[in-house]
Amino acid sequence: MRKSKLFMVRFRPALVPTLMLIVMSSVMIYLGLWQKDRAVWKENLLANMLQKWSSPPEMLPVSVIRLKGDKDAIFGKEATLNAYEDTDLTLVEVKGTLLKEPFFFRPGRHAAFGKGFEVIAALKSHRPEEGIIPIALGVVPLNMRKTYQLPEGDVNITGMLRLPQPANKILPDHKDLVATVPFGSFYKLFGEELLPISVTATEPTDFGAYPKPRNTKDFLANIPNNHKTYMWTWFMLAGIMLLMYIFWHSHHGRLRLR
């Protein structure tokens, strides 16, 4: 009777490659798991946006109006803003008169013509308790920066309410999602009358052809959700690292099958 041969593995792990595998693969797996959490966060963010944008626009929340002139909120003190986070991105309707000065241009983009400038102005609300509201009116083409003039008379604007960016936050939410509002410049002029929010127009307005507001679909199109792709990329790199480790040991005779 013939005896079956045993399958044996001879493995002599080298110190440096083993340490490299442990350290680098651990980092890659950690980054993959972090991207997994980011994917869940992004999905919840998008679902929250869709829910808020499916509701009719409302008047400015009373809780936000109470912050009029609050320097901590205006200049992005995170502890103050966190209490009002649930109001961010809600659709609101504001009515008032656009002040001729100041108004600002910030780099922006519109689906209709590409790169341009977002027009940011101050609206004096018809409701005295609301005071002065920074408004991102929409985007004008690059060649209109020198000739554009703000519309006169009363305006009615529907858009998304945005809180100031926290002062300790280096990057904006997402590229081209909303304009960067110069709250400091507004505060120097309007002081206690300034609300610590901005409104980014999202619906057609009576401004004429320009500036063009971006609708909610445009905003959603500029919020990429690639975190699952990044997650699998990191996991795949960790797997490749393991295969390279096995190949190196096999090539140098430290891993043998017999």
PDB file of N, CA and C in Angstrom, residues 197-245:
ATOM      1  N   ILE A 197     -25.804  83.875   8.224  1.00  0.00           N
ATOM      2  CA  ILE A 197     -26.141  82.843   7.233  1.00  0.00           C
ATOM      3  C   ILE A 197     -25.984  83.475   5.854  1.00  0.00           C
ATOM      4  N   SER A 198     -25.991  82.644   4.841  1.00  0.00           N
ATOM      5  CA  SER A 198     -26.127  83.152   3.481  1.00  0.00           C
ATOM      6  C   SER A 198     -27.197  82.315   2.785  1.00  0.00           C
ATOM      7  N   VAL A 199     -27.726  82.860   1.700  1.00  0.00           N
ATOM      8  CA  VAL A 199     -28.711  82.139   0.892  1.00  0.00           C
ATOM      9  C   VAL A 199     -28.172  82.044  -0.525  1.00  0.00           C
ATOM     10  N   THR A 200     -28.078  80.824  -1.033  1.00  0.00           N
ATOM     11  CA  THR A 200     -27.618  80.589  -2.407  1.00  0.00           C
ATOM     12  C   THR A 200     -28.831  80.281  -3.280  1.00  0.00           C
ATOM     13  N   ALA A 201     -29.115  81.193  -4.211  1.00  0.00           N
ATOM     14  CA  ALA A 201     -30.305  81.047  -5.057  1.00  0.00           C
ATOM     15  C   ALA A 201     -30.279  79.732  -5.822  1.00  0.00           C
ATOM     16  N   THR A 202     -31.428  79.042  -5.837  1.00  0.00           N
ATOM     17  CA  THR A 202     -31.520  77.752  -6.529  1.00  0.00           C
ATOM     18  C   THR A 202     -32.695  77.694  -7.506  1.00  0.00           C
ATOM     19  N   GLU A 203     -33.471  78.761  -7.586  1.00  0.00           N
ATOM     20  CA  GLU A 203     -34.648  78.766  -8.452  1.00  0.00           C
ATOM     21  C   GLU A 203     -34.544  79.931  -9.434  1.00  0.00           C
ATOM     22  N   PRO A 204     -35.254  79.836 -10.578  1.00  0.00           N
ATOM     23  CA  PRO A 204     -35.280  80.979 -11.498  1.00  0.00           C
ATOM     24  C   PRO A 204     -35.742  82.246 -10.788  1.00  0.00           C
ATOM     25  N   THR A 205     -35.139  83.355 -11.152  1.00  0.00           N
ATOM     26  CA  THR A 205     -35.461  84.627 -10.511  1.00  0.00           C
ATOM     27  C   THR A 205     -35.896  85.631 -11.567  1.00  0.00           C
ATOM     28  N   ASP A 206     -36.247  86.815 -11.107  1.00  0.00           N
ATOM     29  CA  ASP A 206     -36.655  87.871 -12.040  1.00  0.00           C
ATOM     30  C   ASP A 206     -35.490  88.795 -12.359  1.00  0.00           C
ATOM     31  N   PHE A 207     -34.261  88.261 -12.350  1.00  0.00           N
ATOM     32  CA  PHE A 207     -33.080  89.079 -12.611  1.00  0.00           C
ATOM     33  C   PHE A 207     -32.811  89.243 -14.106  1.00  0.00           C
ATOM     34  N   GLY A 208     -33.556  88.576 -14.954  1.00  0.00           N
ATOM     35  CA  GLY A 208     -33.244  88.564 -16.364  1.00  0.00           C
ATOM     36  C   GLY A 208     -32.375  87.358 -16.701  1.00  0.00           C
ATOM     37  N   ALA A 209     -31.568  87.477 -17.751  1.00  0.00           N
ATOM     38  CA  ALA A 209     -30.766  86.344 -18.206  1.00  0.00           C
ATOM     39  C   ALA A 209     -29.665  85.981 -17.209  1.00  0.00           C
ATOM     40  N   TYR A 210     -29.091  87.000 -16.547  1.00  0.00           N
ATOM     41  CA  TYR A 210     -27.986  86.768 -15.623  1.00  0.00           C
ATOM     42  C   TYR A 210     -28.185  87.605 -14.367  1.00  0.00           C
ATOM     43  N   PRO A 211     -27.650  87.113 -13.247  1.00  0.00           N
ATOM     44  CA  PRO A 211     -26.907  85.857 -13.074  1.00  0.00           C
ATOM     45  C   PRO A 211     -27.837  84.658 -13.096  1.00  0.00           C
ATOM     46  N   LYS A 212     -27.289  83.511 -13.494  1.00  0.00           N
ATOM     47  CA  LYS A 212     -28.070  82.289 -13.552  1.00  0.00           C
ATOM     48  C   LYS A 212     -27.915  81.503 -12.253  1.00  0.00           C
ATOM     49  N   PRO A 213     -29.012  81.306 -11.510  1.00  0.00           N
ATOM     50  CA  PRO A 213     -28.915  80.432 -10.328  1.00  0.00           C
ATOM     51  C   PRO A 213     -28.684  78.991 -10.765  1.00  0.00           C
ATOM     52  N   ARG A 214     -28.104  78.215  -9.882  1.00  0.00           N
ATOM     53  CA  ARG A 214     -27.933  76.778 -10.137  1.00  0.00           C
ATOM     54  C   ARG A 214     -29.029  76.044  -9.387  1.00  0.00           C
ATOM     55  N   ASN A 215     -29.724  75.154 -10.093  1.00  0.00           N
ATOM     56  CA  ASN A 215     -30.790  74.423  -9.409  1.00  0.00           C
ATOM     57  C   ASN A 215     -30.200  73.294  -8.566  1.00  0.00           C
ATOM     58  N   THR A 216     -31.066  72.654  -7.791  1.00  0.00           N
ATOM     59  CA  THR A 216     -30.591  71.634  -6.855  1.00  0.00           C
ATOM     60  C   THR A 216     -29.932  70.458  -7.575  1.00  0.00           C
ATOM     61  N   LYS A 217     -30.377  70.147  -8.795  1.00  0.00           N
ATOM     62  CA  LYS A 217     -29.752  69.057  -9.544  1.00  0.00           C
ATOM     63  C   LYS A 217     -28.300  69.389  -9.873  1.00  0.00           C
ATOM     64  N   ASP A 218     -28.030  70.664 -10.183  1.00  0.00           N
ATOM     65  CA  ASP A 218     -26.648  71.075 -10.445  1.00  0.00           C
ATOM     66  C   ASP A 218     -25.775  70.882  -9.218  1.00  0.00           C
ATOM     67  N   PHE A 219     -26.324  71.210  -8.050  1.00  0.00           N
ATOM     68  CA  PHE A 219     -25.549  71.050  -6.825  1.00  0.00           C
ATOM     69  C   PHE A 219     -25.248  69.586  -6.561  1.00  0.00           C
ATOM     70  N   LEU A 220     -26.243  68.737  -6.746  1.00  0.00           N
ATOM     71  CA  LEU A 220     -26.041  67.311  -6.514  1.00  0.00           C
ATOM     72  C   LEU A 220     -25.012  66.731  -7.482  1.00  0.00           C
ATOM     73  N   ALA A 221     -25.004  67.251  -8.705  1.00  0.00           N
ATOM     74  CA  ALA A 221     -24.051  66.755  -9.702  1.00  0.00           C
ATOM     75  C   ALA A 221     -22.611  67.078  -9.318  1.00  0.00           C
ATOM     76  N   ASN A 222     -22.426  68.087  -8.455  1.00  0.00           N
ATOM     77  CA  ASN A 222     -21.082  68.480  -8.046  1.00  0.00           C
ATOM     78  C   ASN A 222     -20.678  67.893  -6.704  1.00  0.00           C
ATOM     79  N   ILE A 223     -21.423  66.903  -6.249  1.00  0.00           N
ATOM     80  CA  ILE A 223     -21.064  66.222  -5.008  1.00  0.00           C
ATOM     81  C   ILE A 223     -20.715  64.783  -5.357  1.00  0.00           C
ATOM     82  N   PRO A 224     -19.458  64.492  -5.640  1.00  0.00           N
ATOM     83  CA  PRO A 224     -19.083  63.122  -6.009  1.00  0.00           C
ATOM     84  C   PRO A 224     -19.210  62.171  -4.830  1.00  0.00           C
ATOM     85  N   ASN A 225     -19.544  60.935  -5.137  1.00  0.00           N
ATOM     86  CA  ASN A 225     -19.624  59.907  -4.091  1.00  0.00           C
ATOM     87  C   ASN A 225     -18.795  58.708  -4.542  1.00  0.00           C
ATOM     88  N   ASN A 226     -17.478  58.875  -4.480  1.00  0.00           N
ATOM     89  CA  ASN A 226     -16.546  57.848  -4.950  1.00  0.00           C
ATOM     90  C   ASN A 226     -15.904  57.065  -3.814  1.00  0.00           C
ATOM     91  N   HIS A 227     -16.444  57.185  -2.619  1.00  0.00           N
ATOM     92  CA  HIS A 227     -15.768  56.606  -1.465  1.00  0.00           C
ATOM     93  C   HIS A 227     -15.691  55.080  -1.521  1.00  0.00           C
ATOM     94  N   LYS A 228     -16.708  54.428  -2.091  1.00  0.00           N
ATOM     95  CA  LYS A 228     -16.651  52.971  -2.204  1.00  0.00           C
ATOM     96  C   LYS A 228     -15.553  52.544  -3.176  1.00  0.00           C
ATOM     97  N   THR A 229     -15.369  53.321  -4.245  1.00  0.00           N
ATOM     98  CA  THR A 229     -14.277  53.034  -5.178  1.00  0.00           C
ATOM     99  C   THR A 229     -12.934  53.159  -4.468  1.00  0.00           C
ATOM    100  N   TYR A 230     -12.787  54.244  -3.679  1.00  0.00           N
ATOM    101  CA  TYR A 230     -11.546  54.421  -2.920  1.00  0.00           C
ATOM    102  C   TYR A 230     -11.350  53.287  -1.914  1.00  0.00           C
ATOM    103  N   MET A 231     -12.445  52.851  -1.293  1.00  0.00           N
ATOM    104  CA  MET A 231     -12.364  51.759  -0.318  1.00  0.00           C
ATOM    105  C   MET A 231     -11.799  50.504  -0.962  1.00  0.00           C
ATOM    106  N   TRP A 232     -12.371  50.083  -2.105  1.00  0.00           N
ATOM    107  CA  TRP A 232     -11.903  48.864  -2.761  1.00  0.00           C
ATOM    108  C   TRP A 232     -10.488  49.034  -3.311  1.00  0.00           C
ATOM    109  N   THR A 233     -10.130  50.278  -3.687  1.00  0.00           N
ATOM    110  CA  THR A 233      -8.763  50.521  -4.158  1.00  0.00           C
ATOM    111  C   THR A 233      -7.752  50.254  -3.053  1.00  0.00           C
ATOM    112  N   TRP A 234      -8.024  50.745  -1.840  1.00  0.00           N
ATOM    113  CA  TRP A 234      -7.110  50.502  -0.727  1.00  0.00           C
ATOM    114  C   TRP A 234      -7.035  49.027  -0.363  1.00  0.00           C
ATOM    115  N   PHE A 235      -8.189  48.341  -0.358  1.00  0.00           N
ATOM    116  CA  PHE A 235      -8.184  46.911  -0.060  1.00  0.00           C
ATOM    117  C   PHE A 235      -7.411  46.139  -1.123  1.00  0.00           C
ATOM    118  N   MET A 236      -7.567  46.544  -2.385  1.00  0.00           N
ATOM    119  CA  MET A 236      -6.853  45.871  -3.475  1.00  0.00           C
ATOM    120  C   MET A 236      -5.348  46.085  -3.347  1.00  0.00           C
ATOM    121  N   LEU A 237      -4.932  47.303  -2.977  1.00  0.00           N
ATOM    122  CA  LEU A 237      -3.510  47.575  -2.793  1.00  0.00           C
ATOM    123  C   LEU A 237      -2.923  46.741  -1.657  1.00  0.00           C
ATOM    124  N   ALA A 238      -3.725  46.538  -0.596  1.00  0.00           N
ATOM    125  CA  ALA A 238      -3.262  45.684   0.499  1.00  0.00           C
ATOM    126  C   ALA A 238      -3.091  44.249   0.010  1.00  0.00           C
ATOM    127  N   GLY A 239      -4.014  43.788  -0.856  1.00  0.00           N
ATOM    128  CA  GLY A 239      -3.897  42.443  -1.419  1.00  0.00           C
ATOM    129  C   GLY A 239      -2.688  42.313  -2.326  1.00  0.00           C
ATOM    130  N   ILE A 240      -2.431  43.345  -3.138  1.00  0.00           N
ATOM    131  CA  ILE A 240      -1.258  43.327  -4.009  1.00  0.00           C
ATOM    132  C   ILE A 240       0.019  43.294  -3.180  1.00  0.00           C
ATOM    133  N   MET A 241       0.010  44.038  -2.083  1.00  0.00           N
ATOM    134  CA  MET A 241       1.169  44.035  -1.187  1.00  0.00           C
ATOM    135  C   MET A 241       1.446  42.630  -0.655  1.00  0.00           C
ATOM    136  N   LEU A 242       0.388  41.903  -0.315  1.00  0.00           N
ATOM    137  CA  LEU A 242       0.547  40.534   0.179  1.00  0.00           C
ATOM    138  C   LEU A 242       1.107  39.621  -0.911  1.00  0.00           C
ATOM    139  N   LEU A 243       0.600  39.768  -2.148  1.00  0.00           N
ATOM    140  CA  LEU A 243       1.094  38.945  -3.251  1.00  0.00           C
ATOM    141  C   LEU A 243       2.571  39.230  -3.532  1.00  0.00           C
ATOM    142  N   MET A 244       2.950  40.487  -3.465  1.00  0.00           N
ATOM    143  CA  MET A 244       4.358  40.844  -3.678  1.00  0.00           C
ATOM    144  C   MET A 244       5.237  40.242  -2.577  1.00  0.00           C
ATOM    145  N   TYR A 245       4.726  40.238  -1.380  1.00  0.00           N
ATOM    146  CA  TYR A 245       5.448  39.653  -0.245  1.00  0.00           C
ATOM    147  C   TYR A 245       5.668  38.158  -0.473  1.00  0.00           C
TER     148      TYR A 245
END
